[in-house]
Each structure stands twice: as C-alpha cells, then as structure tokens.
Amino acid sequence: MAPRSKTSATPSSPTAGRGSGKRAVVIGAGVGGAAIAARLAHQGFQVSVYEKNTFSGGRCSLIEKDGFRFDQGPSMYLMPKIFEETFADLGEKLSDHLELKRCDPNYRVHFHDGDKMHLSSDLAEMRNELERLEPGSYDKFLAFLKESHAHYGFSIQSVLRRNFEKFTDMITWDNVSSLHKLHMQSSFYGRAAAYFQSDKLRKAFTFQSMYMGMSPFDAPGTYTLLPYTEFAEGIWYPKGGFHRVVDRLEYLAKQRGAEFHYGKPVAKINTTTGPVANAGSVPHATGVTLEDGTVVSADLVVVNADLVWTYNNLLPPSSYARRLTNKQQTSSSFTFYWGLKRKVPELDAHNLFLAEKYRDSFDSIFLKNTLPDECSFYIHAPSRMDPAAAPPGKEAIMVLVPTGCLPDDPSAMSAAEWANMQARAKKDVLRVLQARTGVDFAPLIETEIINTPQTWQAKFNLHQGSILGLAHSVPQVLWFRPSTRHADFKNVFFVGASTHPGTGVPVVLYGARLVAQQIARAVQGGKAGLYASQAGSNMVAILALLAVIVAVVTGVVCAQGGCATLSALLGA
C-alpha cells in the first residue's frame, strides 16, 4: 500500500518575509524540498512545489497498511540542534510542532554468537558494557569520543555551515591545517581499531557508516562523528513518525504562501540562451514542463529530485551528466515492513544484527555489488516509541538489509534472479532473528510490504536504486561534491542527498539553509546576480595557490601515511 496521498493545496496569505515577488519552482517534496520551500516562502518568494508522487516526504514518507504505520526510510532523529535551528530560522519553536521522545538505550547490538550489547548515552551503563567485552576499554571509549567530538565540531562549523561555490572557498588555512586532525587518511573502521581490541566493539562503533550508505572500511575516519552525536546528543523519535518533520515544514511553507502540487511529475526543466535584462544573453532556466504538458514559468528552479537522475533526465544532455553516472554511489537495500501479530519485547526501538564475517559482508555490497552471503541488518520498531504505529497488542517493524546497487545494464540480472535474491534476504533475516532472539518471526507476520532496489529506483527516481545518493568518499565531498548551483544555468539550484553538504536528514536541512542563503545573495545582485555567471577567478593565481596547498597537504597527509588518499583526491 502506498503512503497516504495528498492533493494540491490552496495557499494562505504569506505571513513572513519582506517578499521579492520572484517565482520559484521546487521539484520534489522530500525533506529538502519542503525545507527550501518553507525558507523561500519565508523570504517572500512565490513558491510552487511539484511532486511526482501523491504523497510528501520522499524517502521520509510513511507507509500505512492494516492499521500499521512504518517510516519508509529514515528512523533515527540525530543532531537535534540542526532541526531546532531550521524551525528557528522560520521564526518558530520546534517544540510547538514536534513531540520528541528520546530512545533509551540508543539501540541494542546483536552479535553472531548470541551476545548482546546496549549502546546508551548513560555512561555508567556504557562502562559496564564496555568493561564486560574488553577490560580497560572504558577509558579508550572516552578518548575515542574526544577524537570524534573534534571531527564533529569541525564538520559542523567548517563543512555543514559553509557552501563551496568556488574552489578557493575550500582553501583556507584552518581547513588545511586541520586535515591531519580529521583522519581523512584513515578509514572509519581504522579509527575504531586504533582504540579497541575487541572485534565486537570495533563492529559496534563502526556500523554507523551505513547511515551514509558506505562501508566502514572505506568511509573516511572523520565520520566517527556519527557515533559521537548518538552518545552526546541522543537518538530521538518524533511522535507520529519521522514524516512529521516534513509535514510541519510543509505546513509552515503553506502558511507563508507556498503551493504544493502532488501527482504532478516534471518532464523537463525549460532552458534557453536568450537575453535577460541587465545580464545579456545567458543560459538560464525559464521554468518547467510537467508530464501533462503544462508549462510553469519561474525566475528560478530548485531541484530536490535525485541529482544524478535530474542531470540525465530533466536537463539538457552534457558530459557532466554522463560523468555523474560513474561516480561512487551509496548502497541500496531490501527493506521489509512487517506488521506482527504480537509485541516482541526481544527487540528495542533500534536494533543492529551484525554479521560474523563483518568485512566480507561489506565487500559483497560495495566491491561485488551484491547481497552478502551473511547479512548485517538494522531493525526499527516504531511502535516501541509510539504505540499508535501498530494496533493494540501488535508490533510494527522495519527491517533494512543493505545490498549492492542496480547494475548499469538492467538485463545483467533477470527478474527471477532478483526474486531469488529478495527471498534469500528474507530467509537470512528470519534465520538470524530466530537464532539470536529465540523468536520465530515467520508465523508472526500478518502484513508485509517490501521495497527492493527496483522499488527505490521506480518510486523515487534514485539512480541505480542507491538509497542515499552519492557516497561521501574523499573525492566526493566539499568543493568536489556536485554544487548546489548549476554551472551554466545559474538560476537552477539543487538541494538533497547528492549535492553539498551531503546525505542524511539533518545534513540536507543544512543544505536547504545554504541554498536559501545562496539564492538570497543572488537576488540581491539583481538580474545579473541571479542569471549570469560570476566573474571568473584568475586561473594563474588559483594554480599557484593549489601548488602551495598540495605541498602543505602532501607534507601533512603523507606524514600520516595517507598518500594514496591524496592521490585519489587529486585524481592521480
């Protein structure tokens, strides 16, 4: 059953913003689309959002069936301060819109031998768990958190809060001098291994890389910031489901005059090289054409659809669009949504079931592009935090099994082969659940919905079914990540997982802030600012600066044993 549908809404009168009078079209009503619509409407733009599906939220939507409610995608409300800032920027208090419940403990980790571990923000409980698994590890854990706190602080201040519109925006002394502190030359797993000897602890503190759809053996060490935010700021759950965040942002956007149109897919972004007042003849977008043939004029277009799909389907063909298809993607998944006949107290709100052959499981996903022989998987039980997610006495759970993305050639695997892979994923989950919890889940399932890699691709236009967009490898972050503004059509902007600053709901919310600020600056520059290219930088100066930076970075990174990463960064 599809998520609950919506119909087009008539806007109320704007209640905030001084108003520029310019028309903005937003493509896609995911969390990024709802956030940028609210921000632009707050600034006084005339905003129209067009969404291909009949429901809002994209991957943050809800699925409802037979009285059960499931979060289709994200289920962990992390980095709560970013959500608070988003609502504060709109002149609102988050507590007036969301009722948050803190998960305590954060989640339960199930190991291959039946052992279990609670990860908690309660340091006394963590001390007991850590010392049980590895005597003397509590002090190492505190040192690990100290390092990951440094990663977190730098990333918030110097990455998430900044846009990188030019190469030179990335080159600051603070950034260069901090490189060795960020451990980008190490892997996520490598940083955990530097502190913990226990195989179980190394697994428990590195699976979080999958929040970004990456292997902990490939993700840069900087991303140990993820377990830090869990312990320092906690894991939360919005009453009513994660979609509640999108719902309230849409509400605020509509309050300020925005219109949302559902079941209205966009066929193309209309572009021209014609004249613009005060800017001359420049490439620019004039609006969009819907699949039903309707032409919608606009002064600017913001795209919240999948970025790779957008460049290859909505914009004119280009070599850059083709190159995007070859960039490293995050994983896909088989996701099972099960309505259970009874409560299952053996599960917490969040649960990790980790494979014994941990590295092999990730190599199967990211190197072999397939389903591992032995899966690691995640289970979310929303009815643990919000009983309304399931009928009385019953349980709603979502089981996410990471797998490789769809191949470039759709005929590379037959429908029968994909069906067998799906069946194997389900069989493996049921086998592991019975072995590690003592519960036979198979006869408890009364309602089932399944999202496959093909489902993610078809439902949300996700390139190759990649559930989190482009990966956060070193050559795909900061200025090297696709820009929030089109290189040629300067009034086309992007917000979402695959553009800067990256994937994850709080990160995308920061992306919406950066894009709204970028648009405001462009509009302040008049027609030339919104439509025309900025004056180019002196290439000789850039090359000279690059030479200096390379020399400094080489000295810092190679001293840490990271020359291979530097070569990848520079495309060598």
Coordinates of C-alpha atoms in Angstrom, one line a residue:
M1 CA 0.0 0.0 0.0
A2 CA 1.3 3.5 -0.9
P3 CA 1.9 6.2 1.7
R4 CA -1.1 8.4 2.4
S5 CA -1.7 10.7 -0.5
K6 CA -2.1 14.4 -0.7
T7 CA -3.9 16.8 -3.0
S8 CA -2.9 20.2 -4.2
A9 CA -3.4 22.9 -1.6
T10 CA -4.5 26.5 -2.0
P11 CA -2.1 28.8 -0.3
S12 CA -2.9 31.0 2.6
S13 CA -1.6 34.6 2.6
P14 CA 2.1 35.0 3.3
T15 CA 2.8 35.6 7.0
A16 CA 6.6 36.2 6.9
G17 CA 9.3 37.7 4.8
R18 CA 9.5 41.0 3.0
G19 CA 9.0 39.5 -0.4
S20 CA 11.0 39.6 -3.6
G21 CA 8.0 38.9 -5.8
K22 CA 10.0 36.3 -7.8
R23 CA 8.6 32.9 -8.7
A24 CA 10.4 29.8 -7.6
V25 CA 9.6 26.3 -8.7
V26 CA 10.7 23.4 -6.4
I27 CA 10.9 19.9 -7.9
G28 CA 10.3 17.3 -5.3
A29 CA 8.6 17.4 -1.9
G30 CA 11.2 15.4 0.1
V31 CA 12.6 16.9 3.3
G32 CA 14.9 19.1 1.2
G33 CA 12.1 20.3 -1.0
A34 CA 9.8 21.1 2.0
A35 CA 12.6 22.9 3.8
I36 CA 13.7 25.0 0.9
A37 CA 10.0 25.8 0.0
A38 CA 9.4 27.0 3.6
R39 CA 12.6 29.1 3.6
L40 CA 11.9 30.7 0.2
A41 CA 8.3 31.4 1.1
H42 CA 9.5 32.9 4.3
Q43 CA 11.7 35.2 2.3
G44 CA 8.7 36.3 0.2
F45 CA 9.1 34.2 -3.0
Q46 CA 6.1 32.9 -4.8
V47 CA 6.8 29.1 -4.3
S48 CA 5.2 26.2 -6.2
V49 CA 6.3 22.7 -5.4
Y50 CA 5.7 19.8 -7.9
E51 CA 5.9 16.2 -6.7
K52 CA 5.6 13.1 -8.9
N53 CA 4.1 11.0 -6.1
T54 CA 0.8 11.5 -4.5
F55 CA 2.4 11.8 -1.1
S56 CA 5.1 14.1 0.5
G57 CA 8.4 13.3 2.2
G58 CA 10.1 11.2 -0.5
R59 CA 12.2 8.6 1.5
C60 CA 10.9 10.3 4.7
S61 CA 7.4 9.3 3.9
L62 CA 5.1 7.0 5.9
I63 CA 3.6 3.7 4.8
E64 CA 0.3 2.7 6.3
K65 CA -1.4 -0.7 5.9
D66 CA -3.9 -2.6 8.0
G67 CA -3.5 -0.3 11.0
F68 CA 0.3 -0.5 10.9
R69 CA 2.5 2.6 10.3
F70 CA 6.1 2.4 9.1
D71 CA 8.8 5.0 8.4
Q72 CA 9.7 4.3 4.8
G73 CA 13.3 5.4 5.2
P74 CA 15.0 7.5 8.0
S75 CA 14.1 6.5 11.5
M76 CA 16.8 7.9 13.7
Y77 CA 16.4 11.6 14.6
L78 CA 20.0 12.7 15.1
M79 CA 21.7 16.0 15.5
P80 CA 18.6 17.6 17.1
K81 CA 20.1 21.1 17.2
I82 CA 20.0 21.3 13.4
F83 CA 16.3 20.7 13.5
E84 CA 15.8 23.3 16.1
E85 CA 17.8 25.8 14.0
T86 CA 15.7 25.0 11.0
F87 CA 12.5 25.9 12.7
A88 CA 14.1 28.9 14.5
D89 CA 15.1 30.3 11.1
L90 CA 11.4 30.3 10.2
G91 CA 10.6 32.2 13.4
E92 CA 9.2 29.0 15.0
K93 CA 9.8 26.9 18.1
L94 CA 10.3 23.3 17.2
S95 CA 8.5 22.2 20.4
D96 CA 5.4 23.8 19.1
H97 CA 5.4 21.4 16.1
L98 CA 7.1 18.2 17.2
E99 CA 6.8 16.0 20.2
L100 CA 10.1 14.2 20.6
K101 CA 10.8 11.0 22.6
R102 CA 14.3 10.0 23.5
C103 CA 15.4 6.5 22.8
D104 CA 17.0 5.0 25.9
P105 CA 19.0 3.0 25.3
N106 CA 20.0 4.2 21.9
Y107 CA 19.9 0.6 20.4
R108 CA 20.7 -3.0 21.0
V109 CA 23.5 -4.7 19.1
H110 CA 23.1 -8.5 18.4
F111 CA 26.4 -10.3 17.7
H112 CA 26.8 -13.6 15.8
D113 CA 27.4 -15.7 19.0
G114 CA 24.1 -14.6 20.6
D115 CA 25.8 -11.9 22.8
K116 CA 24.1 -8.6 23.0
M117 CA 25.2 -5.1 23.9
H118 CA 23.2 -2.0 24.7
L119 CA 24.6 1.3 23.4
S120 CA 23.5 4.1 25.6
S121 CA 24.1 7.8 26.4
D122 CA 24.2 6.6 30.1
L123 CA 28.0 6.5 30.8
A124 CA 27.5 4.2 33.8
E125 CA 25.7 1.7 31.7
M126 CA 28.3 2.1 28.9
R127 CA 31.1 1.4 31.4
N128 CA 29.6 -1.9 32.4
E129 CA 29.0 -3.0 28.8
L130 CA 32.5 -1.9 27.6
E131 CA 34.4 -3.5 30.5
R132 CA 32.4 -6.7 30.1
L133 CA 33.5 -7.0 26.5
E134 CA 37.0 -5.6 26.8
P135 CA 38.5 -4.9 30.2
G136 CA 40.1 -1.4 30.3
S137 CA 38.1 -0.2 27.3
Y138 CA 36.1 2.5 29.0
D139 CA 38.9 5.0 29.2
K140 CA 39.7 4.2 25.5
F141 CA 36.0 4.8 24.7
L142 CA 36.3 8.3 26.3
A143 CA 39.4 9.0 24.2
F144 CA 37.5 7.8 21.1
L145 CA 34.7 10.2 21.9
K146 CA 37.1 13.0 22.4
E147 CA 38.6 12.5 18.9
S148 CA 35.1 12.0 17.3
H149 CA 34.0 15.2 19.1
A150 CA 36.7 17.1 17.3
H151 CA 35.6 15.6 14.0
Y152 CA 32.0 16.6 14.8
G153 CA 32.8 20.2 15.8
F154 CA 34.9 20.8 12.7
S155 CA 32.4 19.3 10.3
I156 CA 29.5 21.4 11.7
Q157 CA 31.4 24.7 11.6
S158 CA 33.6 24.3 8.5
V159 CA 31.6 22.0 6.3
L160 CA 27.8 21.9 7.0
R161 CA 27.6 25.6 7.7
R162 CA 29.5 26.6 4.6
N163 CA 28.9 26.4 0.9
F164 CA 31.8 25.8 -1.5
E165 CA 30.8 27.7 -4.6
K166 CA 34.4 28.2 -5.8
F167 CA 37.5 26.0 -5.4
T168 CA 39.1 28.8 -3.3
D169 CA 36.2 28.6 -0.8
M170 CA 37.6 25.3 0.3
I171 CA 41.2 26.5 0.6
T172 CA 41.5 28.2 4.0
W173 CA 44.4 27.9 6.4
D174 CA 42.0 26.5 9.1
N175 CA 40.9 23.8 6.7
V176 CA 44.4 22.9 5.5
S177 CA 46.0 22.9 9.0
S178 CA 43.1 20.8 10.3
L179 CA 43.4 18.0 7.8
H180 CA 45.6 15.8 9.9
K181 CA 43.2 16.1 12.8
L182 CA 40.3 14.9 10.7
H183 CA 41.9 11.5 10.0
M184 CA 40.6 11.5 6.4
Q185 CA 43.6 9.4 5.5
S186 CA 42.3 6.6 7.8
S187 CA 39.1 4.6 7.5
F188 CA 36.2 4.8 9.9
Y189 CA 37.0 1.2 10.9
G190 CA 40.7 2.1 11.3
R191 CA 39.9 4.8 13.8
A192 CA 37.8 2.5 16.0
A193 CA 40.5 -0.2 15.7
A194 CA 43.1 2.3 17.0
Y195 CA 41.2 2.4 20.3
F196 CA 39.5 -1.0 20.7
Q197 CA 41.0 -4.5 20.5
S198 CA 37.6 -6.3 20.8
D199 CA 36.1 -7.4 17.5
K200 CA 32.7 -6.7 18.9
L201 CA 33.5 -3.2 20.0
R202 CA 35.0 -2.4 16.6
K203 CA 31.8 -3.5 14.9
A204 CA 29.5 -1.7 17.4
F205 CA 31.3 1.6 16.8
T206 CA 31.6 1.4 13.0
F207 CA 28.3 0.1 11.6
Q208 CA 27.1 3.8 11.8
S209 CA 28.9 4.4 8.5
M210 CA 25.8 2.7 6.9
Y211 CA 23.8 5.8 7.9
M212 CA 25.7 7.3 4.9
G213 CA 25.4 4.1 2.8
M214 CA 29.1 3.4 3.0
S215 CA 31.4 0.6 4.2
P216 CA 33.3 1.4 7.4
F217 CA 36.4 0.1 5.7
D218 CA 36.1 2.8 3.0
A219 CA 34.4 5.8 4.8
P220 CA 36.9 8.4 6.0
G221 CA 37.8 8.4 9.7
T222 CA 36.2 11.8 10.0
Y223 CA 32.8 10.1 10.1
T224 CA 33.4 8.8 13.6
L225 CA 31.4 11.9 14.3
L226 CA 28.3 9.7 13.8
P227 CA 28.7 7.6 17.0
Y228 CA 29.7 10.8 18.8
T229 CA 26.4 12.5 18.1
E230 CA 24.5 9.4 19.2
F231 CA 26.2 9.4 22.6
A232 CA 26.4 13.2 23.1
E233 CA 23.0 14.3 21.8
G234 CA 21.0 11.1 21.8
I235 CA 18.7 9.4 19.4
W236 CA 15.1 10.7 19.3
Y237 CA 11.8 9.8 17.6
P238 CA 9.0 12.3 16.6
K239 CA 5.6 11.1 17.7
G240 CA 3.6 10.3 14.6
G241 CA 6.7 9.2 12.6
F242 CA 9.7 10.8 11.0
H243 CA 7.4 12.2 8.3
R244 CA 6.1 14.6 10.9
V245 CA 9.2 16.7 10.3
V246 CA 8.3 17.1 6.6
D247 CA 4.6 17.6 7.4
R248 CA 5.3 20.5 9.7
L249 CA 7.8 22.2 7.2
E250 CA 5.1 21.9 4.5
Y251 CA 2.6 23.4 6.9
L252 CA 4.9 26.4 7.5
A253 CA 5.6 26.8 3.8
K254 CA 1.9 26.9 3.1
Q255 CA 1.3 29.4 5.9
R256 CA 3.7 31.7 4.0
G257 CA 2.0 31.2 0.7
A258 CA 3.7 28.2 -0.9
E259 CA 1.6 25.8 -3.1
F260 CA 2.2 22.1 -3.1
H261 CA 1.1 20.0 -6.1
Y262 CA 1.0 16.2 -5.8
G263 CA 0.8 13.6 -8.6
K264 CA 2.4 16.2 -10.9
P265 CA 5.7 14.8 -12.2
V266 CA 8.1 17.3 -14.0
A267 CA 9.1 16.2 -17.6
K268 CA 11.9 18.7 -18.0
I269 CA 13.5 22.0 -16.9
N270 CA 13.0 24.5 -19.6
T271 CA 16.2 26.3 -20.6
T272 CA 17.3 28.9 -23.1
T273 CA 20.3 31.0 -24.0
G274 CA 18.1 34.0 -24.6
P275 CA 18.5 37.6 -23.2
V276 CA 17.8 38.6 -19.6
A277 CA 17.5 42.2 -18.6
N278 CA 20.8 43.6 -17.2
A279 CA 22.5 40.3 -17.9
G280 CA 22.7 40.0 -21.6
S281 CA 22.2 36.7 -23.4
V282 CA 23.0 34.0 -20.9
P283 CA 22.0 30.3 -20.4
H284 CA 19.1 30.2 -17.9
A285 CA 16.0 28.2 -16.9
T286 CA 12.6 29.7 -17.7
G287 CA 10.6 27.2 -15.6
V288 CA 9.5 23.6 -16.0
T289 CA 7.2 21.5 -18.2
L290 CA 5.1 18.9 -16.4
E291 CA 4.4 15.5 -17.9
D292 CA 0.9 16.5 -18.6
G293 CA 2.2 19.3 -20.9
T294 CA 1.6 22.2 -18.5
V295 CA 4.4 24.8 -18.7
V296 CA 5.1 26.6 -15.5
S297 CA 7.2 29.8 -15.7
A298 CA 9.7 30.7 -13.0
D299 CA 12.5 33.0 -12.2
L300 CA 14.4 30.2 -10.5
V301 CA 14.2 26.4 -10.2
V302 CA 15.3 24.4 -7.1
V303 CA 15.6 20.6 -7.6
N304 CA 15.1 18.2 -4.7
A305 CA 14.8 15.2 -7.0
D306 CA 17.7 12.7 -7.2
L307 CA 20.7 14.7 -8.6
V308 CA 22.1 12.1 -11.0
W309 CA 18.6 11.4 -12.4
T310 CA 17.9 15.1 -12.7
Y311 CA 21.0 15.9 -14.8
N312 CA 20.3 12.9 -17.1
N313 CA 16.6 13.4 -17.5
L314 CA 15.4 16.9 -16.8
L315 CA 18.4 19.0 -18.0
P316 CA 20.0 19.2 -21.5
P317 CA 22.5 16.4 -22.2
S318 CA 26.0 17.1 -21.1
S319 CA 29.3 15.4 -20.5
Y320 CA 29.0 16.3 -16.8
A321 CA 25.7 14.5 -16.6
R322 CA 27.3 11.4 -18.1
R323 CA 30.2 11.6 -15.6
L324 CA 27.8 11.8 -12.7
T325 CA 26.6 8.3 -13.6
N326 CA 30.1 6.9 -13.0
K327 CA 30.5 8.4 -9.5
Q328 CA 30.6 6.2 -6.4
Q329 CA 27.1 5.6 -5.1
T330 CA 25.9 4.5 -1.7
S331 CA 24.3 1.1 -1.2
S332 CA 20.7 0.0 -2.0
S333 CA 18.6 -2.2 0.2
F334 CA 15.9 -4.8 0.6
T335 CA 13.6 -3.2 3.2
F336 CA 10.8 -5.3 4.7
Y337 CA 7.9 -3.7 6.5
W338 CA 6.3 -6.2 8.8
G339 CA 3.1 -5.9 10.8
L340 CA 3.4 -8.5 13.6
K341 CA 0.6 -10.3 15.4
R342 CA 2.0 -9.6 18.8
K343 CA 4.5 -7.5 20.7
V344 CA 8.1 -8.7 20.5
P345 CA 9.9 -7.5 23.7
E346 CA 13.1 -9.1 22.5
L347 CA 13.5 -6.0 20.2
D348 CA 14.3 -2.5 21.2
A349 CA 13.3 0.6 19.2
H350 CA 16.5 0.3 17.2
N351 CA 18.4 -2.9 16.7
L352 CA 21.6 -4.0 14.8
F353 CA 22.3 -7.6 13.8
L354 CA 25.9 -7.8 12.7
A355 CA 27.5 -10.5 10.6
E356 CA 30.3 -12.6 11.9
K357 CA 32.3 -12.1 8.7
Y358 CA 31.9 -8.3 9.0
R359 CA 34.3 -7.1 6.4
D360 CA 33.2 -9.8 3.9
S361 CA 29.6 -8.6 4.2
F362 CA 30.6 -5.0 3.3
D363 CA 32.9 -6.1 0.5
S364 CA 30.0 -8.0 -1.1
I365 CA 27.9 -4.9 -1.1
F366 CA 30.4 -2.3 -2.2
L367 CA 33.0 -4.3 -4.2
K368 CA 30.9 -7.1 -5.7
N369 CA 27.7 -5.1 -5.8
T370 CA 25.5 -7.9 -4.5
L371 CA 23.8 -9.2 -1.4
P372 CA 26.2 -10.7 1.2
D373 CA 26.1 -14.4 1.9
E374 CA 25.8 -13.3 5.6
C375 CA 23.9 -10.1 6.1
S376 CA 24.2 -7.4 8.7
F377 CA 20.9 -5.6 9.1
Y378 CA 19.0 -3.0 11.0
I379 CA 15.5 -3.2 12.6
H380 CA 13.4 -0.3 13.7
A381 CA 10.3 -0.9 15.8
P382 CA 8.4 2.4 15.8
S383 CA 5.7 1.0 18.0
R384 CA 8.2 0.8 20.8
M385 CA 8.3 4.6 20.9
D386 CA 4.9 5.4 19.6
P387 CA 2.2 2.8 20.3
A388 CA 0.0 4.3 17.6
A389 CA 2.3 2.8 15.0
A390 CA 0.5 -0.6 15.4
P391 CA -2.9 -1.9 16.5
P392 CA -3.2 -2.7 20.2
G393 CA -1.1 -5.7 21.2
K394 CA 0.7 -5.8 17.9
E395 CA 4.1 -4.6 16.6
A396 CA 5.3 -2.7 13.5
I397 CA 8.9 -3.3 12.5
M398 CA 11.1 -2.2 9.5
V399 CA 14.0 -4.4 8.5
L400 CA 16.7 -2.8 6.4
V401 CA 19.1 -5.2 4.6
P402 CA 21.8 -3.3 2.7
T403 CA 22.7 -4.7 -0.7
G404 CA 24.5 -3.6 -3.9
C405 CA 23.0 -1.1 -6.3
L406 CA 21.3 -2.0 -9.6
P407 CA 23.8 -2.7 -12.4
D408 CA 24.1 -0.2 -15.2
D409 CA 22.7 -2.7 -17.6
P410 CA 19.2 -3.7 -16.5
S411 CA 19.5 -7.0 -18.3
A412 CA 22.5 -8.0 -16.3
M413 CA 20.2 -9.8 -13.8
S414 CA 16.9 -11.4 -14.7
A415 CA 13.6 -10.9 -12.7
A416 CA 14.0 -14.4 -11.4
E417 CA 17.5 -13.7 -10.1
W418 CA 16.3 -10.6 -8.3
A419 CA 13.3 -12.5 -6.8
N420 CA 15.7 -15.2 -5.6
M421 CA 18.0 -12.6 -4.0
Q422 CA 15.0 -11.0 -2.2
A423 CA 13.8 -14.4 -1.0
R424 CA 17.4 -15.1 0.3
A425 CA 17.5 -11.8 2.1
K426 CA 14.2 -12.5 3.9
K427 CA 15.2 -16.1 4.7
D428 CA 18.6 -14.9 6.2
V429 CA 16.8 -12.3 8.3
L430 CA 14.3 -14.8 9.7
R431 CA 17.1 -17.3 10.4
V432 CA 19.2 -14.8 12.2
L433 CA 16.3 -13.4 14.2
Q434 CA 15.3 -16.9 15.5
A435 CA 18.9 -17.8 16.3
R436 CA 19.7 -14.6 18.2
T437 CA 16.4 -13.7 19.8
G438 CA 14.8 -17.2 20.2
V439 CA 11.7 -15.9 18.4
D440 CA 10.3 -17.4 15.2
F441 CA 9.2 -14.3 13.4
A442 CA 7.8 -16.0 10.2
P443 CA 4.4 -17.0 11.7
L444 CA 4.0 -13.6 13.4
I445 CA 4.0 -11.7 10.1
E446 CA 0.4 -10.7 9.2
T447 CA 1.2 -7.7 7.0
E448 CA 4.2 -7.4 4.6
I449 CA 5.4 -4.7 2.3
I450 CA 8.8 -4.9 0.5
N451 CA 11.0 -2.2 -1.0
T452 CA 13.6 -3.6 -3.4
P453 CA 16.4 -1.7 -5.3
Q454 CA 14.0 -1.6 -8.2
T455 CA 11.3 -0.1 -5.9
W456 CA 13.6 2.7 -4.7
Q457 CA 14.5 3.5 -8.3
A458 CA 11.0 3.5 -9.6
K459 CA 9.3 5.2 -6.7
F460 CA 11.8 8.0 -6.1
N461 CA 13.9 8.1 -9.4
L462 CA 17.0 7.1 -7.4
H463 CA 19.9 6.3 -9.7
Q464 CA 20.6 2.6 -9.6
G465 CA 18.4 2.3 -6.6
S466 CA 21.0 4.0 -4.4
I467 CA 19.1 4.8 -1.2
L468 CA 21.4 7.7 0.0
G469 CA 22.8 9.1 -3.2
L470 CA 26.4 9.8 -3.9
A471 CA 28.9 8.4 -1.5
H472 CA 31.0 10.6 0.8
S473 CA 34.4 9.4 -0.3
V474 CA 37.2 11.9 -0.2
P475 CA 36.9 12.9 -4.0
Q476 CA 33.2 13.5 -3.5
V477 CA 33.0 16.0 -0.6
L478 CA 33.4 19.7 -0.1
W479 CA 34.0 21.5 -3.4
F480 CA 34.4 18.2 -5.2
R481 CA 30.8 17.3 -4.4
P482 CA 28.2 18.4 -7.0
S483 CA 27.5 22.0 -6.5
T484 CA 24.2 23.5 -5.1
R485 CA 24.1 25.7 -8.2
H486 CA 24.2 24.7 -11.9
A487 CA 27.5 25.6 -13.6
D488 CA 25.7 27.0 -16.7
F489 CA 22.1 27.7 -15.8
K490 CA 22.8 30.0 -12.8
N491 CA 19.1 30.2 -11.7
V492 CA 19.0 26.4 -11.2
F493 CA 19.8 25.2 -7.7
F494 CA 20.0 21.8 -6.0
V495 CA 19.2 20.5 -2.5
G496 CA 19.3 16.9 -1.4
A497 CA 21.5 13.9 -0.6
S498 CA 23.8 14.1 -3.6
T499 CA 24.7 17.7 -3.6
H500 CA 26.7 19.6 -1.0
P501 CA 26.8 19.2 2.0
G502 CA 25.6 15.6 1.7
T503 CA 23.2 12.9 2.8
G504 CA 21.2 12.4 5.9
V505 CA 18.1 14.4 7.0
P506 CA 19.9 16.9 9.3
V507 CA 22.6 17.4 6.6
V508 CA 20.0 18.0 3.9
L509 CA 18.3 20.5 6.2
Y510 CA 21.6 22.4 6.4
G511 CA 21.8 22.1 2.7
A512 CA 18.4 23.9 2.3
R513 CA 19.7 26.7 4.5
L514 CA 22.8 27.1 2.4
V515 CA 20.8 27.2 -0.8
A516 CA 18.3 29.7 0.6
Q517 CA 21.2 31.9 1.5
Q518 CA 22.8 31.4 -1.9
I519 CA 19.6 32.4 -3.6
A520 CA 19.1 35.5 -1.4
R521 CA 22.6 36.7 -2.3
A522 CA 22.0 36.1 -6.0
V523 CA 18.7 38.0 -5.9
Q524 CA 20.3 40.9 -4.1
G525 CA 22.7 41.2 -7.1
G526 CA 19.7 41.8 -9.4
K527 CA 19.1 40.1 -12.7
A528 CA 22.8 39.7 -13.3
G529 CA 23.3 38.1 -9.9
L530 CA 20.5 35.6 -10.4
Y531 CA 21.1 34.6 -14.0
A532 CA 24.7 35.5 -15.0
S533 CA 27.9 33.8 -14.2
Q534 CA 30.1 35.4 -11.7
A535 CA 33.4 36.9 -12.8
G536 CA 35.9 34.1 -13.2
S537 CA 38.9 33.8 -10.8
N538 CA 42.4 34.4 -12.0
M539 CA 43.5 30.9 -13.1
V540 CA 47.1 31.6 -12.6
A541 CA 46.5 32.6 -9.0
I542 CA 44.4 29.5 -8.4
L543 CA 47.1 27.3 -9.8
A544 CA 49.7 28.9 -7.8
L545 CA 47.6 28.6 -4.6
L546 CA 46.9 25.0 -5.5
A547 CA 50.6 24.3 -5.8
V548 CA 51.1 25.7 -2.3
I549 CA 48.2 23.7 -0.8
V550 CA 49.3 20.5 -2.4
A551 CA 52.8 21.0 -0.9
V552 CA 51.3 21.6 2.5
V553 CA 48.7 18.8 2.3
T554 CA 51.3 16.4 1.0
G555 CA 53.5 17.1 4.0
V556 CA 50.6 16.6 6.4
V557 CA 48.9 13.7 4.8
C558 CA 51.9 11.6 3.8
A559 CA 53.3 12.1 7.3
Q560 CA 50.2 10.2 8.4
G561 CA 50.6 7.5 5.7
G562 CA 47.8 8.8 3.5
C563 CA 49.4 9.5 0.1
A564 CA 47.0 7.0 -1.5
T565 CA 44.0 9.1 -0.4
L566 CA 45.7 12.3 -1.6
S567 CA 46.3 10.7 -5.0
A568 CA 42.6 9.8 -5.2
L569 CA 41.6 13.4 -4.1
L570 CA 43.7 14.9 -6.8
G571 CA 42.6 12.4 -9.5
A572 CA 46.0 10.9 -9.9

